Amino acid sequence: MSTALLALLSAYVLVLAVELPDKTMIATLVLTTRFRAWPVLLGVSLAFAVQSTIAVLFGRALTLLPDGLVAAVVAALFGLGAFLLLREGFSAADESGEDAARQGVKPVTFLRSAATSFGVLFAAEWGDASQLATAGLTARYGHPLMVGAGSLLALITVASVAVFIGHKVRGRLKPKLLQRIAGFAFAVFALLAVVQAFA
């Protein structure tokens, strides 16, 4: 398997695992209960595209640094992501999720629904685990387009699930378990980067 394809698949799988139990899925689900599905999907997809681009550019900038320093930064990024995910995954918070009520909601224009969805998700993604993963994988593999594409595809997949069948999936999957699995995956990536930094 080529490094570029490995970068694409790694980004897709890791970001998908990180985002399924994340606040961005819940936010998309809640937005879908308030607005029509298509403008929400368009708005969140555009927000994800912008945030993925920012993360890839940051990760690409890391590749200009010496290899040992890049490995240390990648380890720190994944370590931070692991900490955040495991803290959330092992917290005692309720897993039931909340859906906004449909009653009393006035019809909203397509543009306003999409713009609101864009704004909510754009803000929610800053410093998110998927951004850290995208930046770290870009620095690790050196294939920014493939990592960006994998990350964006995973984010749009999650948004689509949330928009169309999110409430059903939320009832079947345990968000805390997914967060723990993703957290341990981040920890493994962090350890590999530490080994690489001192190799």
PDB file of C-alpha atoms in Angstrom:
ATOM      1  CA  MET A   1       0.000   0.000   0.000  1.00  0.00           C
ATOM      2  CA  SER A   2       1.391   3.398  -0.974  1.00  0.00           C
ATOM      3  CA  THR A   3       2.115   6.030   1.673  1.00  0.00           C
ATOM      4  CA  ALA A   4      -0.440   8.378   0.083  1.00  0.00           C
ATOM      5  CA  LEU A   5      -3.226   5.771   0.284  1.00  0.00           C
ATOM      6  CA  LEU A   6      -2.191   4.905   3.839  1.00  0.00           C
ATOM      7  CA  ALA A   7      -2.399   8.610   4.726  1.00  0.00           C
ATOM      8  CA  LEU A   8      -5.916   8.850   3.240  1.00  0.00           C
ATOM      9  CA  LEU A   9      -7.178   5.722   5.006  1.00  0.00           C
ATOM     10  CA  SER A  10      -5.535   6.614   8.331  1.00  0.00           C
ATOM     11  CA  ALA A  11      -7.082  10.074   8.274  1.00  0.00           C
ATOM     12  CA  TYR A  12     -10.505   8.724   7.346  1.00  0.00           C
ATOM     13  CA  VAL A  13     -10.575   5.973   9.990  1.00  0.00           C
ATOM     14  CA  LEU A  14      -9.092   8.041  12.804  1.00  0.00           C
ATOM     15  CA  VAL A  15     -11.204  11.154  12.204  1.00  0.00           C
ATOM     16  CA  LEU A  16     -14.344   9.022  11.799  1.00  0.00           C
ATOM     17  CA  ALA A  17     -13.662   7.299  15.128  1.00  0.00           C
ATOM     18  CA  VAL A  18     -12.981  10.638  16.817  1.00  0.00           C
ATOM     19  CA  GLU A  19     -16.023  12.444  15.418  1.00  0.00           C
ATOM     20  CA  LEU A  20     -18.753   9.819  15.854  1.00  0.00           C
ATOM     21  CA  PRO A  21     -19.053  10.417  19.601  1.00  0.00           C
ATOM     22  CA  ASP A  22     -18.052  14.085  19.383  1.00  0.00           C
ATOM     23  CA  LYS A  23     -19.919  17.311  20.055  1.00  0.00           C
ATOM     24  CA  THR A  24     -19.926  18.100  16.333  1.00  0.00           C
ATOM     25  CA  MET A  25     -22.143  15.087  15.624  1.00  0.00           C
ATOM     26  CA  ILE A  26     -24.497  16.119  18.409  1.00  0.00           C
ATOM     27  CA  ALA A  27     -24.514  19.717  17.161  1.00  0.00           C
ATOM     28  CA  THR A  28     -25.347  18.532  13.643  1.00  0.00           C
ATOM     29  CA  LEU A  29     -28.099  16.312  14.985  1.00  0.00           C
ATOM     30  CA  VAL A  30     -29.591  19.189  16.971  1.00  0.00           C
ATOM     31  CA  LEU A  31     -29.353  21.539  13.974  1.00  0.00           C
ATOM     32  CA  THR A  32     -31.216  18.939  11.886  1.00  0.00           C
ATOM     33  CA  THR A  33     -34.051  18.907  14.405  1.00  0.00           C
ATOM     34  CA  ARG A  34     -34.400  22.670  13.938  1.00  0.00           C
ATOM     35  CA  PHE A  35     -33.694  23.136  10.210  1.00  0.00           C
ATOM     36  CA  ARG A  36     -34.147  21.159   6.999  1.00  0.00           C
ATOM     37  CA  ALA A  37     -31.547  18.467   6.303  1.00  0.00           C
ATOM     38  CA  TRP A  38     -29.932  19.770   3.088  1.00  0.00           C
ATOM     39  CA  PRO A  39     -28.966  23.256   4.255  1.00  0.00           C
ATOM     40  CA  VAL A  40     -27.585  21.778   7.489  1.00  0.00           C
ATOM     41  CA  LEU A  41     -25.513  19.239   5.541  1.00  0.00           C
ATOM     42  CA  LEU A  42     -24.235  21.959   3.194  1.00  0.00           C
ATOM     43  CA  GLY A  43     -23.362  24.340   6.035  1.00  0.00           C
ATOM     44  CA  VAL A  44     -21.554  21.774   8.174  1.00  0.00           C
ATOM     45  CA  SER A  45     -19.717  20.322   5.158  1.00  0.00           C
ATOM     46  CA  LEU A  46     -18.381  23.773   4.235  1.00  0.00           C
ATOM     47  CA  ALA A  47     -17.313  24.353   7.838  1.00  0.00           C
ATOM     48  CA  PHE A  48     -15.516  21.001   7.859  1.00  0.00           C
ATOM     49  CA  ALA A  49     -13.789  21.827   4.546  1.00  0.00           C
ATOM     50  CA  VAL A  50     -12.423  25.101   5.942  1.00  0.00           C
ATOM     51  CA  GLN A  51     -11.331  23.521   9.221  1.00  0.00           C
ATOM     52  CA  SER A  52      -9.669  20.569   7.451  1.00  0.00           C
ATOM     53  CA  THR A  53      -7.748  22.991   5.232  1.00  0.00           C
ATOM     54  CA  ILE A  54      -6.544  24.936   8.276  1.00  0.00           C
ATOM     55  CA  ALA A  55      -5.438  21.709  10.000  1.00  0.00           C
ATOM     56  CA  VAL A  56      -3.616  20.453   6.884  1.00  0.00           C
ATOM     57  CA  LEU A  57      -1.799  23.779   6.446  1.00  0.00           C
ATOM     58  CA  PHE A  58      -0.693  23.670  10.075  1.00  0.00           C
ATOM     59  CA  GLY A  59       0.471  20.085   9.687  1.00  0.00           C
ATOM     60  CA  ARG A  60       2.263  20.962   6.435  1.00  0.00           C
ATOM     61  CA  ALA A  61       4.080  23.824   8.166  1.00  0.00           C
ATOM     62  CA  LEU A  62       5.305  21.315  10.742  1.00  0.00           C
ATOM     63  CA  THR A  63       7.081  19.336   7.998  1.00  0.00           C
ATOM     64  CA  LEU A  64       9.427  22.293   7.396  1.00  0.00           C
ATOM     65  CA  LEU A  65      10.947  21.729  10.855  1.00  0.00           C
ATOM     66  CA  PRO A  66      13.696  19.181  11.662  1.00  0.00           C
ATOM     67  CA  ASP A  67      12.464  15.570  11.829  1.00  0.00           C
ATOM     68  CA  GLY A  68      13.051  15.132  15.572  1.00  0.00           C
ATOM     69  CA  LEU A  69      11.194  18.327  16.406  1.00  0.00           C
ATOM     70  CA  VAL A  70       8.309  17.370  14.075  1.00  0.00           C
ATOM     71  CA  ALA A  71       8.026  13.974  15.768  1.00  0.00           C
ATOM     72  CA  ALA A  72       7.958  15.684  19.174  1.00  0.00           C
ATOM     73  CA  VAL A  73       5.219  18.117  18.038  1.00  0.00           C
ATOM     74  CA  VAL A  74       3.214  15.256  16.498  1.00  0.00           C
ATOM     75  CA  ALA A  75       3.568  13.299  19.736  1.00  0.00           C
ATOM     76  CA  ALA A  76       2.354  16.329  21.692  1.00  0.00           C
ATOM     77  CA  LEU A  77      -0.636  16.812  19.353  1.00  0.00           C
ATOM     78  CA  PHE A  78      -1.670  13.173  19.601  1.00  0.00           C
ATOM     79  CA  GLY A  79      -0.970  13.143  23.332  1.00  0.00           C
ATOM     80  CA  LEU A  80      -3.242  16.147  23.812  1.00  0.00           C
ATOM     81  CA  GLY A  81      -5.909  14.495  21.664  1.00  0.00           C
ATOM     82  CA  ALA A  82      -5.623  11.270  23.677  1.00  0.00           C
ATOM     83  CA  PHE A  83      -5.937  13.179  26.938  1.00  0.00           C
ATOM     84  CA  LEU A  84      -9.030  15.098  25.777  1.00  0.00           C
ATOM     85  CA  LEU A  85     -10.746  12.005  24.386  1.00  0.00           C
ATOM     86  CA  LEU A  86      -9.978   9.767  27.354  1.00  0.00           C
ATOM     87  CA  ARG A  87     -11.040  12.453  29.819  1.00  0.00           C
ATOM     88  CA  GLU A  88     -14.357  12.799  27.974  1.00  0.00           C
ATOM     89  CA  GLY A  89     -14.680   9.029  27.489  1.00  0.00           C
ATOM     90  CA  PHE A  90     -14.227   8.272  31.180  1.00  0.00           C
ATOM     91  CA  SER A  91     -16.272  11.218  32.477  1.00  0.00           C
ATOM     92  CA  ALA A  92     -19.511  10.551  34.328  1.00  0.00           C
ATOM     93  CA  ALA A  93     -21.582  12.712  31.958  1.00  0.00           C
ATOM     94  CA  ASP A  94     -24.925  11.461  30.644  1.00  0.00           C
ATOM     95  CA  GLU A  95     -24.799   9.649  27.282  1.00  0.00           C
ATOM     96  CA  SER A  96     -28.431  10.073  26.393  1.00  0.00           C
ATOM     97  CA  GLY A  97     -27.944  13.143  24.175  1.00  0.00           C
ATOM     98  CA  GLU A  98     -30.447  15.881  23.657  1.00  0.00           C
ATOM     99  CA  ASP A  99     -32.648  16.610  20.671  1.00  0.00           C
ATOM    100  CA  ALA A 100     -34.153  20.014  20.213  1.00  0.00           C
ATOM    101  CA  ALA A 101     -37.934  20.043  20.118  1.00  0.00           C
ATOM    102  CA  ARG A 102     -39.551  20.612  16.754  1.00  0.00           C
ATOM    103  CA  GLN A 103     -42.628  22.288  18.097  1.00  0.00           C
ATOM    104  CA  GLY A 104     -43.044  25.983  17.503  1.00  0.00           C
ATOM    105  CA  VAL A 105     -40.182  26.205  14.988  1.00  0.00           C
ATOM    106  CA  LYS A 106     -40.846  28.604  12.101  1.00  0.00           C
ATOM    107  CA  PRO A 107     -39.612  27.782   8.604  1.00  0.00           C
ATOM    108  CA  VAL A 108     -36.170  29.284   7.981  1.00  0.00           C
ATOM    109  CA  THR A 109     -34.618  30.080   4.600  1.00  0.00           C
ATOM    110  CA  PHE A 110     -32.118  27.677   3.049  1.00  0.00           C
ATOM    111  CA  LEU A 111     -29.344  30.268   3.199  1.00  0.00           C
ATOM    112  CA  ARG A 112     -29.964  31.147   6.836  1.00  0.00           C
ATOM    113  CA  SER A 113     -30.097  27.469   7.852  1.00  0.00           C
ATOM    114  CA  ALA A 114     -26.842  26.747   5.998  1.00  0.00           C
ATOM    115  CA  ALA A 115     -25.127  29.858   7.409  1.00  0.00           C
ATOM    116  CA  THR A 116     -26.198  29.029  10.968  1.00  0.00           C
ATOM    117  CA  SER A 117     -25.005  25.442  10.558  1.00  0.00           C
ATOM    118  CA  PHE A 118     -21.683  26.661   9.133  1.00  0.00           C
ATOM    119  CA  GLY A 119     -21.147  29.064  12.037  1.00  0.00           C
ATOM    120  CA  VAL A 120     -21.990  26.541  14.746  1.00  0.00           C
ATOM    121  CA  LEU A 121     -19.738  23.800  13.344  1.00  0.00           C
ATOM    122  CA  PHE A 122     -16.918  26.149  12.365  1.00  0.00           C
ATOM    123  CA  ALA A 123     -16.740  27.352  15.964  1.00  0.00           C
ATOM    124  CA  ALA A 124     -17.128  23.835  17.408  1.00  0.00           C
ATOM    125  CA  GLU A 125     -14.215  22.423  15.391  1.00  0.00           C
ATOM    126  CA  TRP A 126     -11.514  24.820  16.681  1.00  0.00           C
ATOM    127  CA  GLY A 127      -8.997  22.811  18.676  1.00  0.00           C
ATOM    128  CA  ASP A 128     -11.081  19.680  18.198  1.00  0.00           C
ATOM    129  CA  ALA A 129      -9.521  16.217  18.273  1.00  0.00           C
ATOM    130  CA  SER A 130     -10.113  15.809  14.521  1.00  0.00           C
ATOM    131  CA  GLN A 131      -8.103  18.975  13.841  1.00  0.00           C
ATOM    132  CA  LEU A 132      -5.256  17.653  15.973  1.00  0.00           C
ATOM    133  CA  ALA A 133      -5.439  14.304  14.155  1.00  0.00           C
ATOM    134  CA  THR A 134      -5.419  15.955  10.727  1.00  0.00           C
ATOM    135  CA  ALA A 135      -2.445  18.178  11.579  1.00  0.00           C
ATOM    136  CA  GLY A 136      -0.559  15.286  13.159  1.00  0.00           C
ATOM    137  CA  LEU A 137      -1.172  12.894  10.263  1.00  0.00           C
ATOM    138  CA  THR A 138      -0.184  15.560   7.724  1.00  0.00           C
ATOM    139  CA  ALA A 139       3.112  16.074   9.543  1.00  0.00           C
ATOM    140  CA  ARG A 140       3.629  12.331   9.917  1.00  0.00           C
ATOM    141  CA  TYR A 141       2.886  11.207   6.348  1.00  0.00           C
ATOM    142  CA  GLY A 142       3.755  14.354   4.372  1.00  0.00           C
ATOM    143  CA  HIS A 143       0.727  13.952   2.069  1.00  0.00           C
ATOM    144  CA  PRO A 144      -1.447  16.986   2.891  1.00  0.00           C
ATOM    145  CA  LEU A 145      -3.978  16.486   0.079  1.00  0.00           C
ATOM    146  CA  MET A 146      -4.593  12.838   0.952  1.00  0.00           C
ATOM    147  CA  VAL A 147      -4.830  13.498   4.692  1.00  0.00           C
ATOM    148  CA  GLY A 148      -7.113  16.481   4.048  1.00  0.00           C
ATOM    149  CA  ALA A 149      -9.306  14.425   1.728  1.00  0.00           C
ATOM    150  CA  GLY A 150      -9.531  11.552   4.220  1.00  0.00           C
ATOM    151  CA  SER A 151     -10.332  13.915   7.071  1.00  0.00           C
ATOM    152  CA  LEU A 152     -12.970  15.796   5.081  1.00  0.00           C
ATOM    153  CA  LEU A 153     -14.607  12.574   3.863  1.00  0.00           C
ATOM    154  CA  ALA A 154     -14.791  11.302   7.437  1.00  0.00           C
ATOM    155  CA  LEU A 155     -16.299  14.579   8.669  1.00  0.00           C
ATOM    156  CA  ILE A 156     -18.897  14.613   5.877  1.00  0.00           C
ATOM    157  CA  THR A 157     -19.695  10.962   6.619  1.00  0.00           C
ATOM    158  CA  VAL A 158     -20.331  11.835  10.257  1.00  0.00           C
ATOM    159  CA  ALA A 159     -22.427  14.851   9.266  1.00  0.00           C
ATOM    160  CA  SER A 160     -24.490  12.706   6.900  1.00  0.00           C
ATOM    161  CA  VAL A 161     -25.103  10.124   9.597  1.00  0.00           C
ATOM    162  CA  ALA A 162     -26.147  12.855  12.023  1.00  0.00           C
ATOM    163  CA  VAL A 163     -28.416  14.562   9.504  1.00  0.00           C
ATOM    164  CA  PHE A 164     -30.195  11.489   8.183  1.00  0.00           C
ATOM    165  CA  ILE A 165     -30.103   8.798  10.868  1.00  0.00           C
ATOM    166  CA  GLY A 166     -28.253  10.389  13.763  1.00  0.00           C
ATOM    167  CA  HIS A 167     -30.923   9.860  16.369  1.00  0.00           C
ATOM    168  CA  LYS A 168     -31.100   6.126  15.567  1.00  0.00           C
ATOM    169  CA  VAL A 169     -27.331   5.655  15.535  1.00  0.00           C
ATOM    170  CA  ARG A 170     -27.004   7.620  18.772  1.00  0.00           C
ATOM    171  CA  GLY A 171     -29.323   5.130  20.464  1.00  0.00           C
ATOM    172  CA  ARG A 172     -27.274   2.123  19.287  1.00  0.00           C
ATOM    173  CA  LEU A 173     -23.720   3.325  19.805  1.00  0.00           C
ATOM    174  CA  LYS A 174     -22.174   4.202  23.117  1.00  0.00           C
ATOM    175  CA  PRO A 175     -20.386   7.547  22.620  1.00  0.00           C
ATOM    176  CA  LYS A 176     -18.202   7.005  25.698  1.00  0.00           C
ATOM    177  CA  LEU A 177     -16.886   3.694  24.344  1.00  0.00           C
ATOM    178  CA  LEU A 178     -16.027   5.263  20.975  1.00  0.00           C
ATOM    179  CA  GLN A 179     -14.260   8.143  22.736  1.00  0.00           C
ATOM    180  CA  ARG A 180     -12.208   5.679  24.778  1.00  0.00           C
ATOM    181  CA  ILE A 181     -11.220   3.677  21.680  1.00  0.00           C
ATOM    182  CA  ALA A 182     -10.255   6.864  19.820  1.00  0.00           C
ATOM    183  CA  GLY A 183      -8.363   8.106  22.886  1.00  0.00           C
ATOM    184  CA  PHE A 184      -6.305   4.921  23.080  1.00  0.00           C
ATOM    185  CA  ALA A 185      -5.656   5.120  19.308  1.00  0.00           C
ATOM    186  CA  PHE A 186      -4.360   8.685  19.800  1.00  0.00           C
ATOM    187  CA  ALA A 187      -2.159   7.457  22.673  1.00  0.00           C
ATOM    188  CA  VAL A 188      -0.639   4.779  20.400  1.00  0.00           C
ATOM    189  CA  PHE A 189       0.078   7.389  17.703  1.00  0.00           C
ATOM    190  CA  ALA A 190       1.654   9.620  20.368  1.00  0.00           C
ATOM    191  CA  LEU A 191       3.906   6.767  21.578  1.00  0.00           C
ATOM    192  CA  LEU A 192       4.978   5.945  18.020  1.00  0.00           C
ATOM    193  CA  ALA A 193       5.865   9.602  17.467  1.00  0.00           C
ATOM    194  CA  VAL A 194       7.869   9.678  20.719  1.00  0.00           C
ATOM    195  CA  VAL A 195       9.810   6.590  19.613  1.00  0.00           C
ATOM    196  CA  GLN A 196      10.449   8.266  16.246  1.00  0.00           C
ATOM    197  CA  ALA A 197      11.604  11.469  17.954  1.00  0.00           C
ATOM    198  CA  PHE A 198      14.281   9.600  19.907  1.00  0.00           C
ATOM    199  CA  ALA A 199      15.233   7.101  17.215  1.00  0.00           C
TER     200      ALA A 199
END
